[in-house]
């Protein structure tokens, strides 16, 4: 598919990071949103391109903060998903009905899946850096220097390889 919009984080708005959109050649940019916290990591489009999922750090008190997952639709409506995350990885599933994210539980990174509206959080396993396979049935993730997979329902975990930072091709 051809890209119609480019979204990027920038300090253009008075020293605070905001998300901007532009055409794929970088022209005609405008501020899309300024989250209630510091944008962290990548922004990911839903499969239909109608929503943008992003992670951000929200300060509670000085030196105390939480990570949150935000969703912005192309009509300009934004929501903060109440499910906290422990890093900036929030990835919508290919059908757009679920979001995979990483959250700290007991001091360790855990892989969670939530519904696209932020409800129904379910811990799958220990791990981080989730990516959905194109079918939306399986998640590829990292744990302890290993590339692993697990079914979206939390079953069938297995090690694929020793390595870091896997990237899946769009064709599976």
MMTF fields as JSON, N, C-alpha, C and O atoms, coordinates in Angstrom:
{
  "mmtfVersion": "1.0.0",
  "mmtfProducer": "UNKNOWN",
  "numBonds": 687,
  "numAtoms": 688,
  "numGroups": 172,
  "numChains": 1,
  "numModels": 1,
  "chainsPerModel": [1],
  "groupsPerChain": [172],
  "chainIdList": ["A"],
  "bondAtomList": [4, 2, 8, 6, 12, 10, 16, 14, 20, 18, 24, 22, 28, 26, 32, 30, 36, 34, 40, 38, 44, 42, 48, 46, 52, 50, 56, 54, 60, 58, 64, 62, 68, 66, 72, 70, 76, 74, 80, 78, 84, 82, 88, 86, 92, 90, 96, 94, 100, 98, 104, 102, 108, 106, 112, 110, 116, 114, 120, 118, 124, 122, 128, 126, 132, 130, 136, 134, 140, 138, 144, 142, 148, 146, 152, 150, 156, 154, 160, 158, 164, 162, 168, 166, 172, 170, 176, 174, 180, 178, 184, 182, 188, 186, 192, 190, 196, 194, 200, 198, 204, 202, 208, 206, 212, 210, 216, 214, 220, 218, 224, 222, 228, 226, 232, 230, 236, 234, 240, 238, 244, 242, 248, 246, 252, 250, 256, 254, 260, 258, 264, 262, 268, 266, 272, 270, 276, 274, 280, 278, 284, 282, 288, 286, 292, 290, 296, 294, 300, 298, 304, 302, 308, 306, 312, 310, 316, 314, 320, 318, 324, 322, 328, 326, 332, 330, 336, 334, 340, 338, 344, 342, 348, 346, 352, 350, 356, 354, 360, 358, 364, 362, 368, 366, 372, 370, 376, 374, 380, 378, 384, 382, 388, 386, 392, 390, 396, 394, 400, 398, 404, 402, 408, 406, 412, 410, 416, 414, 420, 418, 424, 422, 428, 426, 432, 430, 436, 434, 440, 438, 444, 442, 448, 446, 452, 450, 456, 454, 460, 458, 464, 462, 468, 466, 472, 470, 476, 474, 480, 478, 484, 482, 488, 486, 492, 490, 496, 494, 500, 498, 504, 502, 508, 506, 512, 510, 516, 514, 520, 518, 524, 522, 528, 526, 532, 530, 536, 534, 540, 538, 544, 542, 548, 546, 552, 550, 556, 554, 560, 558, 564, 562, 568, 566, 572, 570, 576, 574, 580, 578, 584, 582, 588, 586, 592, 590, 596, 594, 600, 598, 604, 602, 608, 606, 612, 610, 616, 614, 620, 618, 624, 622, 628, 626, 632, 630, 636, 634, 640, 638, 644, 642, 648, 646, 652, 650, 656, 654, 660, 658, 664, 662, 668, 666, 672, 670, 676, 674, 680, 678, 684, 682],
  "bondOrderList": [1, 1, 1, 1, 1, 1, 1, 1, 1, 1, 1, 1, 1, 1, 1, 1, 1, 1, 1, 1, 1, 1, 1, 1, 1, 1, 1, 1, 1, 1, 1, 1, 1, 1, 1, 1, 1, 1, 1, 1, 1, 1, 1, 1, 1, 1, 1, 1, 1, 1, 1, 1, 1, 1, 1, 1, 1, 1, 1, 1, 1, 1, 1, 1, 1, 1, 1, 1, 1, 1, 1, 1, 1, 1, 1, 1, 1, 1, 1, 1, 1, 1, 1, 1, 1, 1, 1, 1, 1, 1, 1, 1, 1, 1, 1, 1, 1, 1, 1, 1, 1, 1, 1, 1, 1, 1, 1, 1, 1, 1, 1, 1, 1, 1, 1, 1, 1, 1, 1, 1, 1, 1, 1, 1, 1, 1, 1, 1, 1, 1, 1, 1, 1, 1, 1, 1, 1, 1, 1, 1, 1, 1, 1, 1, 1, 1, 1, 1, 1, 1, 1, 1, 1, 1, 1, 1, 1, 1, 1, 1, 1, 1, 1, 1, 1, 1, 1, 1, 1, 1, 1],
  "groupList": [{"groupName": "UNK", "atomNameList": ["N", "CA", "C", "O"], "elementList": ["N", "C", "C", "O"], "formalChargeList": [0, 0, 0, 0], "bondAtomList": [1, 0, 2, 1, 3, 2], "bondOrderList": [1, 1, 2], "singleLetterCode": "X", "chemCompType": "L-PEPTIDE LINKING"}],
  "groupTypeList": [0, 0, 0, 0, 0, 0, 0, 0, 0, 0, 0, 0, 0, 0, 0, 0, 0, 0, 0, 0, 0, 0, 0, 0, 0, 0, 0, 0, 0, 0, 0, 0, 0, 0, 0, 0, 0, 0, 0, 0, 0, 0, 0, 0, 0, 0, 0, 0, 0, 0, 0, 0, 0, 0, 0, 0, 0, 0, 0, 0, 0, 0, 0, 0, 0, 0, 0, 0, 0, 0, 0, 0, 0, 0, 0, 0, 0, 0, 0, 0, 0, 0, 0, 0, 0, 0, 0, 0, 0, 0, 0, 0, 0, 0, 0, 0, 0, 0, 0, 0, 0, 0, 0, 0, 0, 0, 0, 0, 0, 0, 0, 0, 0, 0, 0, 0, 0, 0, 0, 0, 0, 0, 0, 0, 0, 0, 0, 0, 0, 0, 0, 0, 0, 0, 0, 0, 0, 0, 0, 0, 0, 0, 0, 0, 0, 0, 0, 0, 0, 0, 0, 0, 0, 0, 0, 0, 0, 0, 0, 0, 0, 0, 0, 0, 0, 0, 0, 0, 0, 0, 0, 0],
  "groupIdList": [1, 2, 3, 4, 5, 6, 7, 8, 9, 10, 11, 12, 13, 14, 15, 16, 17, 18, 19, 20, 21, 22, 23, 24, 25, 26, 27, 28, 29, 30, 31, 32, 33, 34, 35, 36, 37, 38, 39, 40, 41, 42, 43, 44, 45, 46, 47, 48, 49, 50, 51, 52, 53, 54, 55, 56, 57, 58, 59, 60, 61, 62, 63, 64, 65, 66, 67, 68, 69, 70, 71, 72, 73, 74, 75, 76, 77, 78, 79, 80, 81, 82, 83, 84, 85, 86, 87, 88, 89, 90, 91, 92, 93, 94, 95, 96, 97, 98, 99, 100, 101, 102, 103, 104, 105, 106, 107, 108, 109, 110, 111, 112, 113, 114, 115, 116, 117, 118, 119, 120, 121, 122, 123, 124, 125, 126, 127, 128, 129, 130, 131, 132, 133, 134, 135, 136, 137, 138, 139, 140, 141, 142, 143, 144, 145, 146, 147, 148, 149, 150, 151, 152, 153, 154, 155, 156, 157, 158, 159, 160, 161, 162, 163, 164, 165, 166, 167, 168, 169, 170, 171, 172],
  "secStructList": [7, 7, 7, 7, 7, 3, 3, 3, 3, 3, 3, 3, 3, 6, 6, 3, 3, 3, 3, 3, 3, 3, 7, 6, 6, 1, 7, 1, 7, 3, 3, 3, 3, 7, 7, 1, 1, 3, 3, 3, 3, 3, 3, 3, 3, 7, 6, 6, 1, 1, 3, 3, 3, 3, 3, 3, 3, 3, 3, 3, 3, 6, 6, 3, 3, 3, 3, 3, 3, 3, 3, 3, 3, 6, 6, 1, 7, 3, 3, 3, 3, 3, 3, 3, 3, 1, 1, 1, 7, 3, 3, 3, 7, 6, 6, 1, 1, 3, 3, 3, 3, 3, 3, 3, 3, 6, 6, 3, 3, 3, 3, 3, 3, 3, 3, 6, 6, 1, 7, 7, 7, 3, 3, 3, 3, 3, 7, 3, 3, 3, 3, 3, 7, 6, 6, 1, 1, 3, 3, 3, 3, 3, 3, 6, 6, 3, 3, 3, 3, 3, 3, 6, 6, 1, 7, 7, 7, 3, 3, 3, 3, 3, 7, 1, 7, 7, 7, 7, 7, 6, 6, 7],
  "xCoordList": [0.825, 0.0, 0.863, 1.955, 0.361, 1.078, 0.803, -0.34, 1.843, 1.687, 1.038, 1.399, 0.08, -0.571, -0.195, -0.31, 0.262, 0.626, 1.899, 2.155, 2.674, 3.878, 3.636, 3.2, 3.906, 3.782, 5.143, 5.833, 5.528, 6.815, 6.728, 5.882, 7.618, 7.715, 8.721, 9.743, 8.432, 9.321, 9.197, 8.176, 10.264, 10.279, 9.808, 10.108, 9.098, 8.701, 7.769, 7.655, 7.111, 6.105, 6.637, 6.277, 7.479, 7.941, 8.722, 8.586, 9.53, 10.365, 9.716, 10.396, 8.414, 7.738, 7.548, 7.235, 7.741, 7.575, 6.095, 5.264, 5.783, 4.432, 4.523, 5.6, 3.409, 3.354, 2.834, 1.856, 3.509, 3.15, 2.831, 3.289, 2.044, 1.768, 2.137, 2.089, 2.505, 2.876, 2.582, 2.224, 2.732, 2.623, 3.923, 4.896, 3.963, 5.144, 6.445, 7.526, 6.357, 7.565, 7.963, 8.913, 7.232, 7.576, 7.014, 7.453, 6.056, 5.465, 4.116, 3.445, 3.746, 2.43, 2.238, 1.176, 3.256, 3.106, 2.268, 2.217, 1.61, 0.811, 0.848, 1.071, 0.621, 0.631, -0.606, -1.73, -0.383, -1.471, -1.95, -3.153, -1.02, -1.382, -0.164, 0.973, -0.434, 0.593, 0.097, -0.801, 0.671, 0.197, 0.442, 1.197, -0.216, -0.083, 1.235, 1.397, 2.15, 3.445, 4.429, 4.135, 5.589, 6.661, 6.482, 6.399, 6.423, 6.289, 7.527, 8.65, 7.322, 8.429, 8.315, 7.268, 9.366, 9.421, 8.57, 8.218, 8.249, 7.589, 6.082, 5.457, 5.534, 4.104, 3.698, 4.405, 2.592, 2.166, 0.735, -0.163, 0.537, -0.801, -1.585, -1.016, -2.89, -3.756, -3.753, -3.414, -4.123, -4.068, -4.856, -4.453, -5.964, -6.768, -6.283, -6.789, -5.305, -4.785, -5.711, -5.559, -6.683, -7.639, -7.302, -7.912, -6.328, -5.921, -4.413, -3.776, -3.856, -2.434, -2.264, -2.873, -1.441, -1.176, 0.241, 1.166, 0.414, 1.716, 1.893, 0.918, 3.143, 3.46, 3.954, 4.581, 3.672, 4.211, 4.396, 3.773, 5.264, 5.567, 4.847, 5.016, 4.052, 3.272, 3.834, 3.935, 4.201, 4.757, 3.632, 2.653, 3.784, 2.806, 3.254, 2.502, 4.472, 5.14, 6.571, 7.002, 7.311, 8.705, 9.432, 9.363, 10.125, 10.882, 10.004, 10.528, 8.694, 7.812, 6.918, 6.233, 6.928, 6.143, 5.653, 6.134, 4.691, 4.169, 4.144, 4.047, 4.229, 4.053, 2.592, 1.943, 2.08, 0.703, 0.692, 1.669, -0.398, -0.615, -1.732, -2.789, -1.51, -2.522, -2.98, -2.249, -4.198, -4.752, -5.357, -6.12, -5.021, -5.553, -6.196, -5.556, -7.452, -8.045, -7.894, -7.585, -8.109, -7.851, -8.852, -8.622, -9.965, -10.928, -10.497, -11.15, -9.398, -8.883, -9.267, -8.855, -10.047, -10.401, -9.24, -8.665, -8.909, -7.787, -8.28, -9.179, -7.689, -8.004, -6.73, -5.779, -6.731, -5.621, -6.109, -7.088, -5.428, -5.794, -5.3, -4.16, -6.142, -5.804, -4.757, -4.177, -4.51, -3.519, -2.126, -1.73, -1.374, -0.016, 0.906, 0.656, 1.946, 2.976, 4.303, 4.417, 5.307, 6.6, 7.618, 8.756, 7.245, 8.109, 7.221, 6.002, 7.822, 7.078, 6.523, 6.024, 6.586, 6.115, 4.63, 4.236, 3.826, 2.395, 2.043, 2.13, 1.649, 1.485, 0.079, -0.311, -0.695, -2.026, -1.949, -1.058, -2.892, -2.956, -3.412, -4.032, -3.12, -3.565, -5.071, -5.454, -5.942, -7.358, -7.713, -8.792, -6.793, -7.045, -7.86, -8.257, -8.121, -8.968, -8.196, -8.786, -6.893, -6.055, -4.801, -4.428, -4.156, -2.875, -1.948, -2.31, -0.753, 0.269, 1.184, 1.545, 1.561, 2.431, 3.27, 3.026, 4.252, 5.108, 4.777, 4.594, 4.701, 4.439, 5.336, 5.582, 5.817, 6.62, 5.692, 4.767, 5.948, 5.234, 6.28, 7.072, 6.281, 7.265, 8.696, 9.587, 8.937, 10.286, 10.771, 11.908, 9.936, 10.325, 9.361, 8.185, 9.889, 9.058, 8.13, 8.565, 6.862, 5.876, 5.134, 4.903, 4.77, 4.025, 2.536, 2.064, 1.801, 0.355, -0.355, 0.218, -1.606, -2.5, -3.735, -4.287, -4.169, -5.39, -6.288, -5.831, -7.56, -8.483, -8.143, -7.538, -8.519, -8.184, -8.752, -8.242, -9.798, -10.357, -9.696, -10.1, -8.676, -7.957, -8.46, -7.859, -9.531, -10.076, -9.453, -8.726, -9.744, -9.402, -7.925, -7.496, -7.12, -5.682, -5.422, -6.008, -4.526, -4.17, -2.664, -2.108, -2.007, -0.582, -0.393, -1.038, 0.514, 0.787, 2.003, 1.948, 3.114, 4.371, 5.381, 5.104, 6.542, 7.642, 8.204, 8.346, 8.525, 9.091, 8.853, 8.233, 9.366, 9.238, 9.296, 9.514, 9.101, 9.213, 8.308, 8.796, 6.994, 6.096, 5.895, 5.937, 5.675, 5.277, 4.262, 4.436, 3.227, 2.215, 2.651, 3.254, 2.349, 2.501, 1.347, 0.339, 1.456, 0.384, -0.985, -2.013, -1.007, -2.29, -2.993, -4.205, -2.241, -2.815, -3.027, -3.615, -2.557, -2.73, -1.535, -1.664, -0.373, 0.871, 1.623, 1.547, 2.344, 3.169, 4.623, 4.925, 5.51, 6.945, 7.458, 7.045, 8.36, 8.841, 10.245, 10.785, 10.819, 12.172, 12.089, 11.242, 12.993, 13.18, 14.585, 14.943, 15.37, 16.689, 17.592, 18.25, 17.64, 18.507, 17.966, 18.696, 16.687, 16.045, 14.872, 14.166, 14.678, 13.493, 12.505, 12.827, 11.301, 10.31, 8.974, 8.766, 8.087, 6.712, 5.75, 6.089, 4.543, 3.455, 2.152, 2.033, 1.184, -0.137, -0.781, -0.499, -1.634, -2.28, -3.12, -3.411, -3.515, -4.271, -3.368, -3.865, -2.037, -1.094, -0.601, 0.144, -0.989, -0.567, 0.57, 0.834, 1.232, 2.193, 3.467, 3.994, 3.978, 5.219, 6.384, 6.508, 7.24, 8.43, 9.555, 9.327, 10.778, 11.961, 12.225, 12.216, 12.464, 12.804, 14.305, 14.854, 14.968, 16.396, 17.014, 16.313, 18.325, 19.063, 19.364, 19.974, 18.946, 19.141, 18.386, 17.752, 18.461, 17.847, 17.062, 17.35, 16.08, 15.35, 14.828, 15.265, 13.916, 13.368, 12.467, 11.844, 12.405, 11.494, 10.835, 11.515, 9.522, 8.777, 8.492, 8.237, 8.53, 8.127, 6.59, 5.937, 6.009, 4.556, 3.827, 2.648, 4.52, 3.865, 3.948, 3.504, 4.507, 4.553, 5.75, 5.926],
  "yCoordList": [-1.199, 0.0, 1.254, 1.269, 2.302, 3.571, 4.4, 4.51, 4.973, 5.811, 7.132, 7.738, 7.571, 8.856, 9.887, 11.09, 9.406, 10.318, 9.838, 8.639, 10.791, 10.549, 11.172, 12.32, 10.445, 10.986, 10.89, 9.878, 11.95, 11.971, 12.819, 13.707, 12.532, 13.325, 14.442, 14.234, 15.629, 16.767, 17.743, 17.796, 18.514, 19.557, 20.908, 21.941, 20.92, 22.181, 23.033, 24.234, 22.463, 23.22, 23.695, 23.152, 24.692, 25.338, 24.452, 24.581, 23.565, 22.73, 21.457, 20.617, 21.289, 20.05, 19.19, 19.684, 17.906, 16.991, 16.847, 16.638, 16.96, 16.75, 15.842, 15.66, 15.285, 14.482, 15.35, 16.082, 15.253, 16.019, 15.06, 13.917, 15.542, 14.772, 15.608, 16.838, 14.913, 15.561, 14.587, 13.434, 15.048, 14.088, 13.275, 13.665, 12.166, 11.298, 11.969, 11.437, 13.129, 13.849, 14.908, 15.659, 14.975, 15.91, 17.304, 18.239, 17.464, 18.789, 18.911, 17.917, 20.132, 20.42, 19.848, 19.309, 19.96, 19.359, 20.227, 21.449, 19.564, 20.244, 19.404, 18.194, 20.084, 19.351, 18.473, 18.935, 17.218, 16.263, 16.271, 16.332, 16.209, 16.243, 16.482, 16.227, 16.969, 17.118, 16.308, 16.751, 15.135, 14.298, 14.955, 15.919, 14.406, 14.915, 14.481, 14.559, 14.038, 13.592, 13.532, 13.987, 12.979, 12.917, 11.718, 10.581, 11.966, 10.887, 10.011, 10.513, 8.703, 7.762, 6.743, 6.116, 6.573, 5.497, 5.721, 6.85, 4.631, 4.664, 4.869, 4.52, 5.437, 5.543, 4.485, 4.282, 3.828, 2.766, 2.994, 3.217, 2.937, 3.081, 1.798, 0.707, 1.921, 0.744, 0.257, 1.022, -0.999, -1.547, -0.751, -0.689, -0.145, 0.63, 2.071, 2.822, 2.458, 3.822, 4.846, 6.042, 4.393, 5.325, 5.734, 6.656, 5.048, 5.367, 5.254, 4.438, 6.085, 6.081, 5.679, 6.278, 4.672, 4.209, 4.652, 4.459, 5.239, 5.761, 5.603, 5.543, 5.538, 5.484, 6.83, 7.57, 7.152, 8.378, 8.228, 7.387, 9.064, 9.066, 10.229, 11.377, 9.936, 10.958, 11.155, 10.202, 12.401, 12.705, 12.819, 13.535, 12.104, 12.172, 13.228, 14.146, 13.092, 14.058, 14.139, 13.312, 15.12, 15.24, 13.913, 13.319, 13.458, 12.207, 10.964, 9.87, 11.1, 9.941, 10.004, 11.001, 8.946, 8.952, 7.551, 6.559, 7.496, 6.225, 6.297, 7.382, 5.166, 5.109, 4.842, 4.066, 5.477, 5.292, 5.015, 5.282, 4.49, 4.258, 5.192, 5.228, 5.949, 6.85, 6.382, 5.702, 6.757, 6.446, 7.728, 8.405, 8.06, 9.247, 8.788, 8.096, 9.16, 8.801, 9.962, 11.082, 9.7, 10.737, 11.875, 12.931, 11.68, 12.763, 13.705, 14.72, 13.373, 14.253, 13.854, 14.513, 12.788, 12.343, 11.54, 10.684, 11.833, 11.167, 10.528, 11.048, 9.403, 8.783, 8.274, 7.889, 8.281, 7.698, 6.351, 6.263, 5.317, 4.006, 3.883, 4.239, 3.388, 3.352, 2.299, 2.31, 1.398, 0.365, 0.974, 1.518, 0.895, 1.426, 0.494, -0.706, 1.058, 0.29, 0.618, 1.633, -0.221, 0.071, 0.492, 0.806, 0.506, 1.073, 1.649, 1.728, 2.037, 2.781, 1.91, 2.439, 0.597, -0.28, -0.571, -1.211, -0.113, -0.407, -0.659, 0.243, -1.883, -2.28, -2.815, -3.804, -2.173, -2.692, -3.97, -4.13, -4.871, -6.114, -5.818, -4.782, -6.704, -6.474, -6.23, -5.378, -6.933, -6.578, -5.276, -4.724, -4.772, -3.52, -3.673, -2.668, -4.88, -5.112, -5.236, -5.12, -5.469, -5.668, -4.809, -4.361, -4.586, -3.9, -4.742, -5.129, -5.024, -5.719, -4.665, -3.698, -4.843, -3.886, -4.589, -5.746, -3.87, -4.366, -3.618, -2.401, -4.351, -3.752, -4.424, -5.628, -3.656, -4.227, -4.834, -4.18, -6.08, -6.756, -7.443, -8.246, -7.13, -7.73, -7.424, -8.235, -6.258, -5.863, -6.435, -6.183, -7.199, -7.813, -7.385, -7.117, -7.329, -6.969, -8.134, -9.281, -7.826, -8.825, -8.36, -7.167, -9.304, -9.043, -9.124, -10.114, -8.076, -8.016, -7.797, -7.252, -8.227, -7.896, -7.258, -7.776, -6.129, -5.458, -5.252, -5.295, -5.03, -4.671, -3.264, -2.488, -2.932, -1.628, -0.465, 0.651, -0.701, 0.367, 0.455, 1.275, -0.385, -0.351, -1.335, -1.458, -2.029, -2.988, -4.371, -4.603, -5.268, -6.673, -6.997, -7.847, -6.346, -6.618, -8.064, -8.572, -8.703, -10.085, -10.265, -9.978, -10.74, -11.024, -12.34, -13.341, -12.325, -13.541, -14.279, -15.486, -13.545, -14.17, -13.081, -11.898, -13.471, -12.525, -12.176, -13.06, -10.906, -10.498, -9.035, -8.327, -8.582, -7.173, -7.078, -8.075, -5.875, -5.555, -6.437, -7.119, -6.427, -7.28, -6.78, -5.579, -7.723, -7.452, -8.513, -9.69, -8.108, -9.054, -9.637, -8.946, -10.899, -11.469, -10.938, -10.509, -10.949, -10.412, -11.063, -10.424, -12.313, -12.986, -12.476, -12.645, -11.848, -11.384, -12.499, -12.276, -13.682, -14.825, -15.043, -15.7, -14.497, -14.769, -13.468, -12.527, -13.431, -12.288, -12.753, -13.765, -12.011, -12.238, -11.24, -10.081, -11.684, -10.801, -11.217, -12.219, -10.431, -10.666, -11.079, -10.602, -11.982, -12.302, -12.852, -13.881, -12.163, -12.65, -13.007, -14.047, -12.17, -12.438, -13.492, -14.0, -13.822, -14.79, -14.143, -13.304, -14.54, -14.166, -15.316, -16.477, -14.975, -15.993, -15.659, -14.537, -16.62, -16.4, -16.951, -17.829, -16.407, -16.897, -16.596, -15.573, -17.477, -17.219, -16.047, -15.823, -15.312, -14.143, -14.498, -13.629, -15.767, -16.191, -16.65, -17.074, -16.569, -16.914, -18.349, -18.752, -19.118, -20.519, -20.689, -19.806, -21.825, -22.222, -21.405, -21.2, -20.935, -20.155, -21.043, -22.193, -20.466, -21.211, -20.257, -19.113, -20.77, -20.01, -20.216, -21.342, -19.09, -19.167, -19.122, -19.887, -18.208, -18.007, -17.238, -16.606, -17.301, -16.423, -15.176, -15.267, -14.024, -12.8, -11.642, -11.783, -10.496, -9.269, -8.574, -8.737, -7.806, -6.875, -7.495, -7.101, -8.441, -9.038, -8.053, -7.187, -8.192, -7.416, -8.384, -9.164, -8.325, -9.189, -8.491, -7.286, -9.216, -8.646, -8.585, -9.411, -7.638, -7.492, -8.708, -8.916, -9.506, -10.669, -11.91, -12.983, -11.782, -12.903, -13.747, -14.73],
  "zCoordList": [0.0, 0.0, 0.0, 0.567, -0.641, -0.692, 0.553, 0.996, 1.106, 2.297, 1.908, 0.9, 2.712, 2.475, 3.518, 3.283, 4.693, 5.77, 6.446, 6.562, 6.881, 7.664, 9.026, 9.106, 10.09, 11.44, 12.099, 11.977, 12.799, 13.466, 14.729, 14.836, 15.694, 16.912, 16.673, 16.018, 17.205, 17.009, 18.17, 18.855, 18.375, 19.403, 18.862, 19.46, 17.774, 17.135, 17.991, 17.746, 18.971, 19.716, 21.07, 22.115, 21.039, 22.254, 23.204, 24.42, 22.676, 23.519, 24.022, 24.61, 23.807, 24.186, 22.955, 21.872, 23.137, 22.015, 21.686, 22.57, 20.411, 19.918, 18.697, 18.13, 18.303, 17.086, 15.952, 16.102, 14.818, 13.626, 12.492, 12.475, 11.553, 10.349, 9.131, 9.158, 8.069, 6.808, 5.681, 5.926, 4.447, 3.345, 3.313, 3.958, 2.585, 2.6, 2.155, 2.407, 1.498, 1.095, 2.112, 1.889, 3.246, 4.316, 4.128, 4.798, 3.235, 2.99, 3.688, 3.963, 3.963, 4.524, 5.917, 6.23, 6.752, 8.076, 8.998, 8.859, 9.945, 10.961, 12.235, 12.201, 13.362, 14.63, 14.71, 14.511, 14.999, 15.153, 16.6, 16.857, 17.541, 18.952, 19.817, 19.421, 20.987, 22.014, 23.212, 23.929, 23.431, 24.535, 25.89, 26.009, 26.901, 28.263, 28.891, 30.108, 28.092, 28.585, 27.447, 26.341, 27.702, 26.707, 25.787, 26.252, 24.496, 23.518, 23.584, 23.631, 23.589, 23.686, 22.572, 22.407, 21.815, 20.832, 19.605, 19.264, 18.954, 17.657, 17.776, 18.778, 16.732, 16.588, 15.555, 14.567, 15.772, 14.867, 14.41, 15.222, 13.106, 12.531, 12.698, 12.655, 12.887, 12.837, 11.39, 10.488, 11.154, 9.792, 8.754, 7.592, 9.151, 8.203, 8.067, 7.233, 8.883, 8.818, 9.433, 9.188, 10.241, 10.823, 12.253, 12.795, 12.869, 14.228, 14.351, 13.685, 15.213, 15.498, 16.963, 17.849, 17.212, 18.569, 18.925, 18.136, 20.098, 20.489, 21.991, 22.74, 22.419, 23.841, 24.312, 23.554, 25.564, 26.137, 27.637, 28.285, 28.163, 29.591, 30.234, 29.824, 31.234, 31.922, 33.326, 34.099, 33.655, 34.97, 35.984, 35.771, 37.088, 38.176, 39.18, 39.508, 39.657, 40.516, 40.035, 39.232, 40.512, 40.092, 40.302, 41.378, 39.264, 39.275, 39.396, 39.609, 39.266, 39.291, 38.063, 37.834, 37.283, 36.049, 35.728, 36.277, 34.83, 34.33, 32.811, 32.237, 32.172, 30.728, 30.435, 31.136, 29.412, 28.99, 27.493, 26.792, 27.024, 25.603, 25.171, 25.801, 24.103, 23.574, 22.203, 21.483, 21.858, 20.544, 19.992, 20.681, 18.759, 18.088, 16.792, 16.0, 16.562, 15.278, 14.302, 14.71, 13.026, 12.025, 12.089, 11.5, 12.796, 12.975, 14.098, 14.338, 14.79, 15.828, 17.233, 18.187, 17.395, 18.741, 19.315, 18.643, 20.569, 21.217, 22.497, 23.158, 22.841, 24.117, 24.758, 24.078, 26.076, 26.822, 27.314, 28.055, 26.901, 27.39, 28.817, 29.118, 29.685, 31.098, 31.415, 32.501, 30.489, 30.736, 30.69, 29.659, 31.782, 31.735, 30.954, 30.842, 30.432, 29.739, 30.391, 31.078, 30.191, 30.79, 29.755, 30.105, 28.517, 27.487, 26.4, 26.555, 25.33, 24.316, 23.212, 22.219, 23.342, 22.285, 22.471, 23.447, 21.556, 21.532, 20.07, 19.237, 19.769, 18.373, 18.14, 18.759, 17.251, 16.949, 16.117, 15.282, 16.357, 15.589, 14.167, 13.929, 13.216, 11.833, 11.684, 10.882, 12.415, 12.304, 13.015, 12.799, 13.877, 14.588, 15.854, 16.445, 16.287, 17.456, 18.762, 19.836, 18.692, 19.874, 19.769, 18.685, 20.914, 20.977, 21.845, 22.957, 21.334, 22.13, 22.733, 22.061, 23.998, 24.663, 25.727, 26.07, 26.235, 27.299, 28.577, 28.566, 29.677, 30.985, 32.018, 31.942, 32.971, 34.055, 35.095, 35.577, 35.433, 36.515, 37.378, 36.884, 38.654, 39.553, 39.171, 39.423, 38.562, 38.181, 36.865, 36.467, 36.181, 34.91, 33.802, 34.048, 32.578, 31.431, 31.081, 30.985, 30.896, 30.509, 29.273, 29.081, 28.453, 27.229, 27.541, 28.099, 27.177, 27.395, 26.075, 25.131, 26.015, 24.913, 25.532, 26.503, 24.969, 25.416, 24.21, 23.068, 24.468, 23.395, 22.915, 23.656, 21.707, 21.128, 21.934, 21.837, 22.729, 23.56, 24.936, 25.761, 25.196, 26.456, 27.494, 28.561, 27.216, 28.176, 27.977, 27.012, 28.889, 28.732, 28.725, 27.945, 29.574, 29.6, 30.02, 30.976, 29.276, 29.59, 29.431, 28.371, 30.487, 30.427, 29.69, 30.002, 28.692, 27.937, 28.48, 28.717, 28.678, 29.097, 29.415, 29.22, 29.901, 30.096, 28.722, 27.877, 28.484, 27.206, 26.927, 27.72, 25.766, 25.37, 23.845, 23.155, 23.339, 21.905, 21.033, 20.132, 21.294, 20.503, 19.082, 18.814, 18.184, 16.799, 16.404, 16.717, 15.732, 15.242, 13.915, 13.094, 13.705, 12.37, 11.524, 12.086, 10.198, 9.35, 9.571, 9.349, 10.003, 10.245, 11.497, 11.639, 12.415, 13.668, 14.681, 15.739, 14.366, 15.258, 16.183, 17.216, 15.82, 16.533, 16.787, 15.997, 17.896, 18.257, 18.337, 18.97, 17.695, 17.793, 18.825, 18.824, 19.708, 20.765, 21.198, 20.729, 22.098, 22.62, 24.083, 24.838, 24.461, 25.874, 26.062, 25.489, 26.866, 27.233, 26.068, 26.099, 25.04, 23.894, 22.942, 22.091, 23.085, 22.192, 21.467, 22.026, 20.235, 19.466, 19.663, 19.414, 20.113, 20.45, 19.795, 19.332, 19.76, 19.298, 20.336, 21.128, 20.305, 21.149, 20.427, 19.753, 20.564, 19.981, 20.723, 21.9, 20.042, 20.633, 21.852, 22.673, 21.984, 23.163, 24.307, 25.351, 24.122, 25.167, 25.143, 26.037, 24.164, 24.087, 23.086, 22.271, 23.159, 22.132, 22.054, 20.961, 23.178, 23.126, 22.689, 23.109, 21.825, 21.417, 21.027, 20.633, 21.152, 20.768, 19.283, 18.787, 18.571, 17.151, 16.932, 16.139, 17.653, 17.41, 18.567, 19.357, 18.652, 19.554, 18.738, 17.673, 19.219, 18.456, 19.077, 20.123, 18.417, 18.907, 17.808, 16.622, 18.211, 17.344, 16.049, 14.968, 16.129, 14.898, 14.162, 14.777, 12.862, 12.033, 11.051, 10.383, 10.972, 10.071, 8.756, 8.738, 7.676, 6.395, 6.364, 7.002, 5.646, 5.609, 5.027, 5.311, 4.219, 3.602, 4.48, 4.072, 5.671, 6.609, 6.429, 7.148]
}
